[in-house]
PDB file of N, CA and C in Angstrom:
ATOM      1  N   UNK A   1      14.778   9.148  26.460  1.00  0.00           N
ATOM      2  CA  UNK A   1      15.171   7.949  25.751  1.00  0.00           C
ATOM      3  C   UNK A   1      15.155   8.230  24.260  1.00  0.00           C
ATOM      4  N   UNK A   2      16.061   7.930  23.749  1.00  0.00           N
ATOM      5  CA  UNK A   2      16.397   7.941  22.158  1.00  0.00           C
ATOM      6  C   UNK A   2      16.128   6.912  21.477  1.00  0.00           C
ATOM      7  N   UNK A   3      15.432   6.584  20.224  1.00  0.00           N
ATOM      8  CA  UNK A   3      15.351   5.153  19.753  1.00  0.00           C
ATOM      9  C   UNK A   3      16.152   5.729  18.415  1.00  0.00           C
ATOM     10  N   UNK A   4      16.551   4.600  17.907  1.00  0.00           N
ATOM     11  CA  UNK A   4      16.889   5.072  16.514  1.00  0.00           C
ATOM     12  C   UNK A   4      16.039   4.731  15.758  1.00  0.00           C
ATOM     13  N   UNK A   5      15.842   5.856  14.481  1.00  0.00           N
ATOM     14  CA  UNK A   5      15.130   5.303  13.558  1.00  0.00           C
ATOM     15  C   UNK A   5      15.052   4.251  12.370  1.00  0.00           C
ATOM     16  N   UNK A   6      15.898   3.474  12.567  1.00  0.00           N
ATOM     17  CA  UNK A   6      15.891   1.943  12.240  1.00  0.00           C
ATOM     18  C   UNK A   6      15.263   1.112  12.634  1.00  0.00           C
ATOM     19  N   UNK A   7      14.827   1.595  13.893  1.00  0.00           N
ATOM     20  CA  UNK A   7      14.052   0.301  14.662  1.00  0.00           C
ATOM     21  C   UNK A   7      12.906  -0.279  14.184  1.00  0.00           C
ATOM     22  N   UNK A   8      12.775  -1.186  14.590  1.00  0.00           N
ATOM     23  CA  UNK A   8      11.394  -1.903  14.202  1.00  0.00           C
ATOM     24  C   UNK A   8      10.108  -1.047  15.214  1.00  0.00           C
ATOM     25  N   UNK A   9       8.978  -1.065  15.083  1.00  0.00           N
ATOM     26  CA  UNK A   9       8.002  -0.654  16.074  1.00  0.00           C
ATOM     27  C   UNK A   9       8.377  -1.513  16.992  1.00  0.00           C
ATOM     28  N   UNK A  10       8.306  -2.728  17.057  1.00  0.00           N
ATOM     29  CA  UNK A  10       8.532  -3.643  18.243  1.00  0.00           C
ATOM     30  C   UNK A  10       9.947  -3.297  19.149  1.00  0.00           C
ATOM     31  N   UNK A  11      11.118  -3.208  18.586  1.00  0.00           N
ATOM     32  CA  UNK A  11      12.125  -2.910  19.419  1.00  0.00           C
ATOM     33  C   UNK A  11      12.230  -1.394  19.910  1.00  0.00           C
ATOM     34  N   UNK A  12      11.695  -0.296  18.920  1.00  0.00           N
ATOM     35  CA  UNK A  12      11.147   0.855  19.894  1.00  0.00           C
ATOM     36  C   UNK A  12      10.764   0.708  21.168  1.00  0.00           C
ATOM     37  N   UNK A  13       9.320   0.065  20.586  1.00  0.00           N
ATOM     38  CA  UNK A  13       8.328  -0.328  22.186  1.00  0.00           C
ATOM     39  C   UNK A  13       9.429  -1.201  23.477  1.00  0.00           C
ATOM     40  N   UNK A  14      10.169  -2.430  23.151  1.00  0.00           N
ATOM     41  CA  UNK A  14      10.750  -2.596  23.462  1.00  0.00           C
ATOM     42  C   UNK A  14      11.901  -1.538  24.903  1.00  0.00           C
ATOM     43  N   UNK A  15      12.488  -1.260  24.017  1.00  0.00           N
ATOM     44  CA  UNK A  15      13.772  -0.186  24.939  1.00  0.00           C
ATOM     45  C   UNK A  15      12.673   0.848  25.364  1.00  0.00           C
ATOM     46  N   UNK A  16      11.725   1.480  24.620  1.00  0.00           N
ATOM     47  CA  UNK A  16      11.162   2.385  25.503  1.00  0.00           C
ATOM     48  C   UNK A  16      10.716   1.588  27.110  1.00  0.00           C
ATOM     49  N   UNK A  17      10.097   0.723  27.007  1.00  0.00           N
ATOM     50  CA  UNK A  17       9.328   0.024  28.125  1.00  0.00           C
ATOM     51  C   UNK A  17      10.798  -0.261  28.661  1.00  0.00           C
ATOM     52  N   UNK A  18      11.761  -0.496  28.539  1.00  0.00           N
ATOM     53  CA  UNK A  18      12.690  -0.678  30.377  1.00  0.00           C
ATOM     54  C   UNK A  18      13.035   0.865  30.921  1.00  0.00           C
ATOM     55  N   UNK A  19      12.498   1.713  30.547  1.00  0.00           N
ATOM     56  CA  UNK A  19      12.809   2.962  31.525  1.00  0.00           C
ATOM     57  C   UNK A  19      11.412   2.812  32.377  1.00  0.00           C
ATOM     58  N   UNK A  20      11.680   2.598  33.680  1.00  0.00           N
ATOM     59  CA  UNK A  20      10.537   2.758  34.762  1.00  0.00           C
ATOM     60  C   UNK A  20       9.702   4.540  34.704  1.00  0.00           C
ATOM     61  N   UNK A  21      10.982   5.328  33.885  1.00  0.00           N
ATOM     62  CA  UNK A  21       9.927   6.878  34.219  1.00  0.00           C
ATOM     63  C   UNK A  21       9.668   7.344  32.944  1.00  0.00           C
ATOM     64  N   UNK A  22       9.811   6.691  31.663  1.00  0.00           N
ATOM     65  CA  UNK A  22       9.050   6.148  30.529  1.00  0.00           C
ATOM     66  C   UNK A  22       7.690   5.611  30.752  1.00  0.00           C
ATOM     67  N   UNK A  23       7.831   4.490  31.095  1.00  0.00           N
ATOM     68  CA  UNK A  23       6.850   3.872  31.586  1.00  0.00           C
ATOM     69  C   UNK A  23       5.529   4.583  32.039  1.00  0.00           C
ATOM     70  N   UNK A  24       6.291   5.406  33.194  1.00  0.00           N
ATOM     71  CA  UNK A  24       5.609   6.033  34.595  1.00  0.00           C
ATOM     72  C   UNK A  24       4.709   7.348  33.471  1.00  0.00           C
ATOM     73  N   UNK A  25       5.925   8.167  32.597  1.00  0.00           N
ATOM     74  CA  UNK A  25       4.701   8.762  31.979  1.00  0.00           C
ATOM     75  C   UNK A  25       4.196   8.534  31.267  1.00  0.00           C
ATOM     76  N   UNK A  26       4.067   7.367  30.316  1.00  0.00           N
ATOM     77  CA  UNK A  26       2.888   7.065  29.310  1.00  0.00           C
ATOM     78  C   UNK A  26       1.758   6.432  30.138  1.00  0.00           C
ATOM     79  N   UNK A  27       1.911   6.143  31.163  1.00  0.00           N
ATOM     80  CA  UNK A  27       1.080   5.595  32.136  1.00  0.00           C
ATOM     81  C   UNK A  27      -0.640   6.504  32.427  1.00  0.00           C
ATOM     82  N   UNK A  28       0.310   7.901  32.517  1.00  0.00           N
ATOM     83  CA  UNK A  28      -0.317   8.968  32.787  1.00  0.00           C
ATOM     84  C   UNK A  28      -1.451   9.401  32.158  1.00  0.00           C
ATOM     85  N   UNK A  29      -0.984   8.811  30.045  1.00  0.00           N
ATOM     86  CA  UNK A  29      -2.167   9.008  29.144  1.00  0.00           C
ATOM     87  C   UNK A  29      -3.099   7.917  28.883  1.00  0.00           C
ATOM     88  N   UNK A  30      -3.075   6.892  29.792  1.00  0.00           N
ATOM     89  CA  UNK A  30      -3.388   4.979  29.501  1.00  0.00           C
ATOM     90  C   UNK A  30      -5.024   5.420  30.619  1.00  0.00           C
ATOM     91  N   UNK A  31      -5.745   4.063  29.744  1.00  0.00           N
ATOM     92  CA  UNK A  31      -6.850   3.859  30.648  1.00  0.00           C
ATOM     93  C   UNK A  31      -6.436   3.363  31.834  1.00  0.00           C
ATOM     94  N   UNK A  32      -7.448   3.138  32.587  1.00  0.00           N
ATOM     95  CA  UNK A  32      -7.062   2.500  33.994  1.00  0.00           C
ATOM     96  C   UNK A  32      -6.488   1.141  34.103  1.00  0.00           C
ATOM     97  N   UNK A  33      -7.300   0.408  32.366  1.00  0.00           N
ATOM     98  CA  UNK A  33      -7.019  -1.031  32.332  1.00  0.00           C
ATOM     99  C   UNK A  33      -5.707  -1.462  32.166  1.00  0.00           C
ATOM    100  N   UNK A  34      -4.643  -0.516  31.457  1.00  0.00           N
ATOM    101  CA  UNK A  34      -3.138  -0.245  31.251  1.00  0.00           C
ATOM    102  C   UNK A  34      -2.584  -0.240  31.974  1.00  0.00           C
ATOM    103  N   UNK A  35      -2.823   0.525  33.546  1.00  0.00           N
ATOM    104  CA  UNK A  35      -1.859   0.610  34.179  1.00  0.00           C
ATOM    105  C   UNK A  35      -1.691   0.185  35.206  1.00  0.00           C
ATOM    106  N   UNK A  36       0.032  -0.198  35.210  1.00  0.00           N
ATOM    107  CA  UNK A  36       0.400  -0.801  36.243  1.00  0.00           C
ATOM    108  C   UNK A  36       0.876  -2.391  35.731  1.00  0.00           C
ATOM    109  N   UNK A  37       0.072  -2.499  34.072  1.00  0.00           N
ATOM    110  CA  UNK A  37       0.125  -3.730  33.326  1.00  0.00           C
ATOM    111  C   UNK A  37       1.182  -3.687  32.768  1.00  0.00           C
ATOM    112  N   UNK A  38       2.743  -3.538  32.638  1.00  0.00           N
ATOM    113  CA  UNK A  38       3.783  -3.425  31.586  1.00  0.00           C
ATOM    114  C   UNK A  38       3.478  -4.726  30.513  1.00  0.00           C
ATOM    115  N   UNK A  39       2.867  -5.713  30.848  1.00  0.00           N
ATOM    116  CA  UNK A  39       2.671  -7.059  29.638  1.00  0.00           C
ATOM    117  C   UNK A  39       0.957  -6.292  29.027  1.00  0.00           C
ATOM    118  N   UNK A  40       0.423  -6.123  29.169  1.00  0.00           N
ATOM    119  CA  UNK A  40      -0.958  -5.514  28.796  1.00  0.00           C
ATOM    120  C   UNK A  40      -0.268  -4.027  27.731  1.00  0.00           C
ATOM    121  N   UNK A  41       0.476  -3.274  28.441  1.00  0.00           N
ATOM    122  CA  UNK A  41       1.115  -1.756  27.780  1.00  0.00           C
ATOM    123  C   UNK A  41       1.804  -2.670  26.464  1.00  0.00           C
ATOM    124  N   UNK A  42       2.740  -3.494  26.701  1.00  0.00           N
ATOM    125  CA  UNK A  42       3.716  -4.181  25.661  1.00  0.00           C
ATOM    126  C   UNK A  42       2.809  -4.268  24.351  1.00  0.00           C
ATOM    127  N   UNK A  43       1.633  -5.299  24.718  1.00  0.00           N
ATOM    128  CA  UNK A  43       0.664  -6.071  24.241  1.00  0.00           C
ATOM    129  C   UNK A  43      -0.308  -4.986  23.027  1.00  0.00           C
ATOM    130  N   UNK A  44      -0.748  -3.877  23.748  1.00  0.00           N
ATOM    131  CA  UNK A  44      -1.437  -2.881  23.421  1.00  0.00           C
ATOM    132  C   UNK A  44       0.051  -2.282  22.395  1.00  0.00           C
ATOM    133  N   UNK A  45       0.723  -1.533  22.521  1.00  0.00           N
ATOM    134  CA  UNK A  45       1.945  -0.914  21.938  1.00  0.00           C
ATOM    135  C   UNK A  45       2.309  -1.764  20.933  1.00  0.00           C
ATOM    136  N   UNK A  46       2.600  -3.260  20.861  1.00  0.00           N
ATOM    137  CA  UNK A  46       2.848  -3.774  20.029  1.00  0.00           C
ATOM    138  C   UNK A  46       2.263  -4.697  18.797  1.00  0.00           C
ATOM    139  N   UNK A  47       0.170  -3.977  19.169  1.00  0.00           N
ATOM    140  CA  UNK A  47      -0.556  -4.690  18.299  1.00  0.00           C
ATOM    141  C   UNK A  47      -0.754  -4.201  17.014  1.00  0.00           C
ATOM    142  N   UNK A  48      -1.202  -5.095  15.981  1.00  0.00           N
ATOM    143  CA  UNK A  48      -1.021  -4.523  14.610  1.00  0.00           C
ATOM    144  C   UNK A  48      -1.751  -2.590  14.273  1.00  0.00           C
ATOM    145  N   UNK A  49      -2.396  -3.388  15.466  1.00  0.00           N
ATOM    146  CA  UNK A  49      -3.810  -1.662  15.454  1.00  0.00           C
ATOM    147  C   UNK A  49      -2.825  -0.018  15.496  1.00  0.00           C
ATOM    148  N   UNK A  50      -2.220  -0.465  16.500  1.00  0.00           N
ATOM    149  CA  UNK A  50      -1.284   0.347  17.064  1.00  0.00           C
ATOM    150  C   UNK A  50      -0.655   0.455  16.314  1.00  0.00           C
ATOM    151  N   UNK A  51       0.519  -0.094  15.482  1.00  0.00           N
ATOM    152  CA  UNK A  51       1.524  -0.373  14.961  1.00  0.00           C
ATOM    153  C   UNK A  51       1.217   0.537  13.692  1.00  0.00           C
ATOM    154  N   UNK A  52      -0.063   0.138  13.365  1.00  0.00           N
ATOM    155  CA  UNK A  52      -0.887   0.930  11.822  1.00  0.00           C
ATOM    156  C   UNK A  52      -0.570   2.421  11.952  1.00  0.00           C
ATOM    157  N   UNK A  53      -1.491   2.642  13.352  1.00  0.00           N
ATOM    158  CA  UNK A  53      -2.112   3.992  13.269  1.00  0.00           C
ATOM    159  C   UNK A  53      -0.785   4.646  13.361  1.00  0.00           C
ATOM    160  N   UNK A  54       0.556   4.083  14.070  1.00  0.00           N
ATOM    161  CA  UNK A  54       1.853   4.971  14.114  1.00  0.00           C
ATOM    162  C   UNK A  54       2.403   4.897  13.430  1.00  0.00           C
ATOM    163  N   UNK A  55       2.315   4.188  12.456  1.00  0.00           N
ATOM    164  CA  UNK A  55       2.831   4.531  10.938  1.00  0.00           C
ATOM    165  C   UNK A  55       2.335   5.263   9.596  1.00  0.00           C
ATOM    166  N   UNK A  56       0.826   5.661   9.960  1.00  0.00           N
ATOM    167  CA  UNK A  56       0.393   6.644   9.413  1.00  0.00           C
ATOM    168  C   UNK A  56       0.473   7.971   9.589  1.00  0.00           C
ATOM    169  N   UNK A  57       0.522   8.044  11.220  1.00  0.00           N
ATOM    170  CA  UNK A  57       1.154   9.270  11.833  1.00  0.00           C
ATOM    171  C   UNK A  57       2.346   9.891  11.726  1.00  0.00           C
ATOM    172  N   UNK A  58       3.086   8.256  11.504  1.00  0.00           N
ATOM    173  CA  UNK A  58       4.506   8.821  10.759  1.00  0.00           C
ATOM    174  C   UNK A  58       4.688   9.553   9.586  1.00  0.00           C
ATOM    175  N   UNK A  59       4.042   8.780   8.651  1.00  0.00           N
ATOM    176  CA  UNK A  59       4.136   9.013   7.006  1.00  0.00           C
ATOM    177  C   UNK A  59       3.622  10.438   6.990  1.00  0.00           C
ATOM    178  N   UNK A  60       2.356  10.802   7.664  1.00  0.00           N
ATOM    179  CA  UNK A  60       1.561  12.423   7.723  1.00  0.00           C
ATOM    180  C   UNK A  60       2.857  12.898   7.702  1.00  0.00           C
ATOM    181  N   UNK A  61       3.369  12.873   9.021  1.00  0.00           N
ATOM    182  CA  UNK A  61       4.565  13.974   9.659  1.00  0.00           C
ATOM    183  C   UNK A  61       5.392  13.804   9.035  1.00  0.00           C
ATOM    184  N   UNK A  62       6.082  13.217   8.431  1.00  0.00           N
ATOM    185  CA  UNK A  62       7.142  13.112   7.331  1.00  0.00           C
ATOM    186  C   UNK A  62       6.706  13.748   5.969  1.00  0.00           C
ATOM    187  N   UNK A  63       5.593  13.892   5.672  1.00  0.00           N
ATOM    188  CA  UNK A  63       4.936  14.313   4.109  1.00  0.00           C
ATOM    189  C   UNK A  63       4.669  15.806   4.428  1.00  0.00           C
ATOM    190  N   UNK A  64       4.239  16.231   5.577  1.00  0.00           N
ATOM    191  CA  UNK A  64       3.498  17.433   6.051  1.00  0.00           C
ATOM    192  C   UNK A  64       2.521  17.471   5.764  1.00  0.00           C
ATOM    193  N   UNK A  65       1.922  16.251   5.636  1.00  0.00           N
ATOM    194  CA  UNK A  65       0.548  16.138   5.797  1.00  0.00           C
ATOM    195  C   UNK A  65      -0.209  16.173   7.207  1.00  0.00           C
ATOM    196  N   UNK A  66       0.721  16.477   8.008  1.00  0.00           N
ATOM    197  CA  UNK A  66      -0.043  16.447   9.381  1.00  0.00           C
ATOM    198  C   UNK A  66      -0.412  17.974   9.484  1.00  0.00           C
ATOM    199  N   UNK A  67       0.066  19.024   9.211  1.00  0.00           N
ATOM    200  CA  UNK A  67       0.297  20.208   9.788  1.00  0.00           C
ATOM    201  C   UNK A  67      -1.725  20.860   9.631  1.00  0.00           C
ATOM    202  N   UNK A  68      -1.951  20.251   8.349  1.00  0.00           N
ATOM    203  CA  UNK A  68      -3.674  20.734   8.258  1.00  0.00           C
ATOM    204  C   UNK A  68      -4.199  19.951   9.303  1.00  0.00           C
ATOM    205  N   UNK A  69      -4.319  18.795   9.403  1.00  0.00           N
ATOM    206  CA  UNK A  69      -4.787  17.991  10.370  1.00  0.00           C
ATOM    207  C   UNK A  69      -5.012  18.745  11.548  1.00  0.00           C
ATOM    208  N   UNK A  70      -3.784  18.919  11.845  1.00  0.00           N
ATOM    209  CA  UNK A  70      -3.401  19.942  13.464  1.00  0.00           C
ATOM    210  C   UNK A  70      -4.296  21.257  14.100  1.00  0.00           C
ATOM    211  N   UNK A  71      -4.185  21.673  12.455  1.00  0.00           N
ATOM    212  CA  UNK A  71      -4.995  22.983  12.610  1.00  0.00           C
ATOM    213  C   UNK A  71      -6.857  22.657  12.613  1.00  0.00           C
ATOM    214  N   UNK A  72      -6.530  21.817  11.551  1.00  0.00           N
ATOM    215  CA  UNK A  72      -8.181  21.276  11.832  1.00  0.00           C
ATOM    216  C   UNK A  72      -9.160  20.907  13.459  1.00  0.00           C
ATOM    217  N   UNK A  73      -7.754  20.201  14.004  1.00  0.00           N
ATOM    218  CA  UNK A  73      -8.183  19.891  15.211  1.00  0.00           C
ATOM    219  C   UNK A  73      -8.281  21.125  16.146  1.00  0.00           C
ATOM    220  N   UNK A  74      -7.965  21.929  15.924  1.00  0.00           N
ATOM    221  CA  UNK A  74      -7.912  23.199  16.787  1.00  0.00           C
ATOM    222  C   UNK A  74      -6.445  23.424  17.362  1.00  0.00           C
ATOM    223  N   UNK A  75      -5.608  22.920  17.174  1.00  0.00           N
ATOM    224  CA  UNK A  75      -4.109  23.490  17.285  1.00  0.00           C
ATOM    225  C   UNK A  75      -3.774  24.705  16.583  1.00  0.00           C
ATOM    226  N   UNK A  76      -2.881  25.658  17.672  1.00  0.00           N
ATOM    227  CA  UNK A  76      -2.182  26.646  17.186  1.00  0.00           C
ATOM    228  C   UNK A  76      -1.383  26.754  16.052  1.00  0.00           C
ATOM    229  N   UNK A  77      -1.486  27.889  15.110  1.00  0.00           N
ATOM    230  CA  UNK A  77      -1.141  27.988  13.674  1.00  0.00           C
ATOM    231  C   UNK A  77       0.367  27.331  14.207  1.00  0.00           C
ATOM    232  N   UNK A  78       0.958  27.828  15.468  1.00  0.00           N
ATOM    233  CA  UNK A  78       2.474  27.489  15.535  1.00  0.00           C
ATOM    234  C   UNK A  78       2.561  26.041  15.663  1.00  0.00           C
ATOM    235  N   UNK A  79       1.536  25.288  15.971  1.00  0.00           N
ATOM    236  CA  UNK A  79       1.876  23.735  16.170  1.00  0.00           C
ATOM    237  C   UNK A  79       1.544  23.290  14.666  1.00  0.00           C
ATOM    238  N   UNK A  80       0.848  23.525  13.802  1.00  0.00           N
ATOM    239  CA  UNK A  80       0.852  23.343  12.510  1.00  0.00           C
ATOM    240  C   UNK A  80       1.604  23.691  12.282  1.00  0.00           C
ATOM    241  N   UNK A  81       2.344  24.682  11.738  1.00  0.00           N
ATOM    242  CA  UNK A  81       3.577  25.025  11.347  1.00  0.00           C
ATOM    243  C   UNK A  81       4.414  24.315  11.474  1.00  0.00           C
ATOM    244  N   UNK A  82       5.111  24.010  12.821  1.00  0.00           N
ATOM    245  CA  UNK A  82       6.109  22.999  13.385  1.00  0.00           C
ATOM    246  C   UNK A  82       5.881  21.813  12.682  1.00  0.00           C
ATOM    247  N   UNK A  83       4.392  21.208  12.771  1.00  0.00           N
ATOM    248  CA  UNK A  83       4.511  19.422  12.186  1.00  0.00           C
ATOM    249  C   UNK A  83       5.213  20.087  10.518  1.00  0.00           C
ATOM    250  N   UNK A  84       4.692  21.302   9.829  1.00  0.00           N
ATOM    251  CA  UNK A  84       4.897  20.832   8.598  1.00  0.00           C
ATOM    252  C   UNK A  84       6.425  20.966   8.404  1.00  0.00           C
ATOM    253  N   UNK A  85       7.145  22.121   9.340  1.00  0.00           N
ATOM    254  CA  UNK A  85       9.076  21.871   9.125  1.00  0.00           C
ATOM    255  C   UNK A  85       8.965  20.734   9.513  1.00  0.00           C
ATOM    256  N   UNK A  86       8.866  19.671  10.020  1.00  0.00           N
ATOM    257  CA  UNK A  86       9.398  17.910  10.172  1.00  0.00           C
ATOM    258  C   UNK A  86      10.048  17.857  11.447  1.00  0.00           C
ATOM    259  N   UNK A  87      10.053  18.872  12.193  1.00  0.00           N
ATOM    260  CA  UNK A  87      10.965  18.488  13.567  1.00  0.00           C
ATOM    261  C   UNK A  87       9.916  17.936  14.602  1.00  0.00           C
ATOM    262  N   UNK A  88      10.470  16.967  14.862  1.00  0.00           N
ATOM    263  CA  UNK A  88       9.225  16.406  15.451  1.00  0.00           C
ATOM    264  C   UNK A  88       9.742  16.642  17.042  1.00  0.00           C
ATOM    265  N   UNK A  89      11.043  16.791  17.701  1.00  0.00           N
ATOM    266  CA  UNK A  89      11.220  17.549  18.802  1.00  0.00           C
ATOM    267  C   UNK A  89      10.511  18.728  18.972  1.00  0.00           C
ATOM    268  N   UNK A  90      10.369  19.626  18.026  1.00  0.00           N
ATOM    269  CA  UNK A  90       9.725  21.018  18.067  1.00  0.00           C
ATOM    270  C   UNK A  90       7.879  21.031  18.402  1.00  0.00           C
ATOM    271  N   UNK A  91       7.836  19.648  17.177  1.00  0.00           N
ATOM    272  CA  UNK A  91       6.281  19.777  17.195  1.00  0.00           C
ATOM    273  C   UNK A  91       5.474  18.941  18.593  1.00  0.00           C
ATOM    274  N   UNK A  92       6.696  18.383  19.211  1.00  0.00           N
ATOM    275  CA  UNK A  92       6.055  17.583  20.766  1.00  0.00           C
ATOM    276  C   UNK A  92       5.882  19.204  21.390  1.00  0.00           C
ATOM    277  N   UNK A  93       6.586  19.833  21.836  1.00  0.00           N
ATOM    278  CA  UNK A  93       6.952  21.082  22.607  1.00  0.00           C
ATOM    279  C   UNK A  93       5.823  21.748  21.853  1.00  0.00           C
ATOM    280  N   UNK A  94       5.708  21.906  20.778  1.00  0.00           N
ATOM    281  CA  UNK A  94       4.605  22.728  20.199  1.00  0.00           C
ATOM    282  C   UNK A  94       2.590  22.498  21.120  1.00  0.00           C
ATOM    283  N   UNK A  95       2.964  20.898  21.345  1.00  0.00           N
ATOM    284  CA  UNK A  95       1.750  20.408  21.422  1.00  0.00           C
ATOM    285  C   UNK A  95       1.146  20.412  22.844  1.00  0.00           C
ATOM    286  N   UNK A  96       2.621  20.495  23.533  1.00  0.00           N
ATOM    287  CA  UNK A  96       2.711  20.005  25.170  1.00  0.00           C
ATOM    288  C   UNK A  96       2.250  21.581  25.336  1.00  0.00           C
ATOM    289  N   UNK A  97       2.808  22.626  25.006  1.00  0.00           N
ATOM    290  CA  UNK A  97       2.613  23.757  25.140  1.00  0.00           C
ATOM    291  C   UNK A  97       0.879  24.414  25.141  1.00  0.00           C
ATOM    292  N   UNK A  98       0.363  23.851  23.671  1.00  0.00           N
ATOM    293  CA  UNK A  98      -0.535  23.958  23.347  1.00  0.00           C
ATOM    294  C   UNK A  98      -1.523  23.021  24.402  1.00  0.00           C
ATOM    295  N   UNK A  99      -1.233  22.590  24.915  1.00  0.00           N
ATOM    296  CA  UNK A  99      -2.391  21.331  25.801  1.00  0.00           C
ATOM    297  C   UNK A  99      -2.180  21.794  27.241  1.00  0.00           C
ATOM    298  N   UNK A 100      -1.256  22.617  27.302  1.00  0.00           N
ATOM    299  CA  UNK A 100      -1.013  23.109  28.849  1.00  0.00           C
ATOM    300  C   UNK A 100      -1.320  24.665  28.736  1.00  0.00           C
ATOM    301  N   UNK A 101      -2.137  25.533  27.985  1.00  0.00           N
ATOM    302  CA  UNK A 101      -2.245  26.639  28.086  1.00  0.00           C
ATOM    303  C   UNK A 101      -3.956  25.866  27.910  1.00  0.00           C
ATOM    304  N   UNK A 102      -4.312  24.896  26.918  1.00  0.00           N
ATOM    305  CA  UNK A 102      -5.614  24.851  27.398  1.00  0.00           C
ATOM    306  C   UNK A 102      -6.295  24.100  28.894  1.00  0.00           C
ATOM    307  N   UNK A 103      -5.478  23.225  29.136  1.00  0.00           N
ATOM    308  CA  UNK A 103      -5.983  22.741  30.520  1.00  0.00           C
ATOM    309  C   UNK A 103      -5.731  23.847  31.156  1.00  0.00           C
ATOM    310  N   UNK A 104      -5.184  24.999  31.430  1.00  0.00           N
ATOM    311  CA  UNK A 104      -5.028  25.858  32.484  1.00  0.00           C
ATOM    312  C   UNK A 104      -6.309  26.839  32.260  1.00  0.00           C
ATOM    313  N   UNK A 105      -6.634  27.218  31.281  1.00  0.00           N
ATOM    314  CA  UNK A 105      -8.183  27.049  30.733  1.00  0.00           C
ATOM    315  C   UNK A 105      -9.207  27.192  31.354  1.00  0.00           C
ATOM    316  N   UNK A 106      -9.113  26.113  31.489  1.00  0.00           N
ATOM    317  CA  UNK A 106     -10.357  24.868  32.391  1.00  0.00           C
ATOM    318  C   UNK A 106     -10.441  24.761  34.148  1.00  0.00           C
TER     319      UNK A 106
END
């Protein structure tokens, strides 16, 4: 699913929530109390709390202020790297990558 970046947070959340396998995988990272709730997910997704923290996350990743962050947290120099070029396609793949070589880990 594509949103454009015009959108409001709310109409993001919005169009994201009518894909059922959208849904199905953010489901996957939700407490137990989330799921299965699409008015509770809406509710949560579209509260000011939420709304904050993804617009700070934005502004990081847009400034390249995320890329220390990343590394701080223990992410690979390559997933830092990625947040600080701005592709934020690259830096999901960077992260998914990075989170699936450590759960295999474990």
């Amino acid at each position: 699913a594509v949103v454009s970046t015009q959108s409001t947070g709310k109409e993001a959340v919005d169009y994201l929530l009518q894909c059922p396998e959208t849904v199905a995988k953010l489901e996957q990272h939700l407490p137990e109390t989330l799921k299965g709730s699409p008015d509770a997910l809406r509710q949560t997704l579209n509260s000011p709390q939420f709304q904050q923290g993804l617009q700070v996350f934005s502004n990081a990743f847009k400034s390249g202020q995320l890329a220390p962050i990343m590394k701080s947290l223990g992410f690979t120099d390559s997933a830092g790297n990625v947040a600080a070029g701005g592709d934020f396609e690259a830096f999901v793949k960077a992260v998914v990558k990075v989170t699936g070589e450590t759960q295999a880990e474990t």
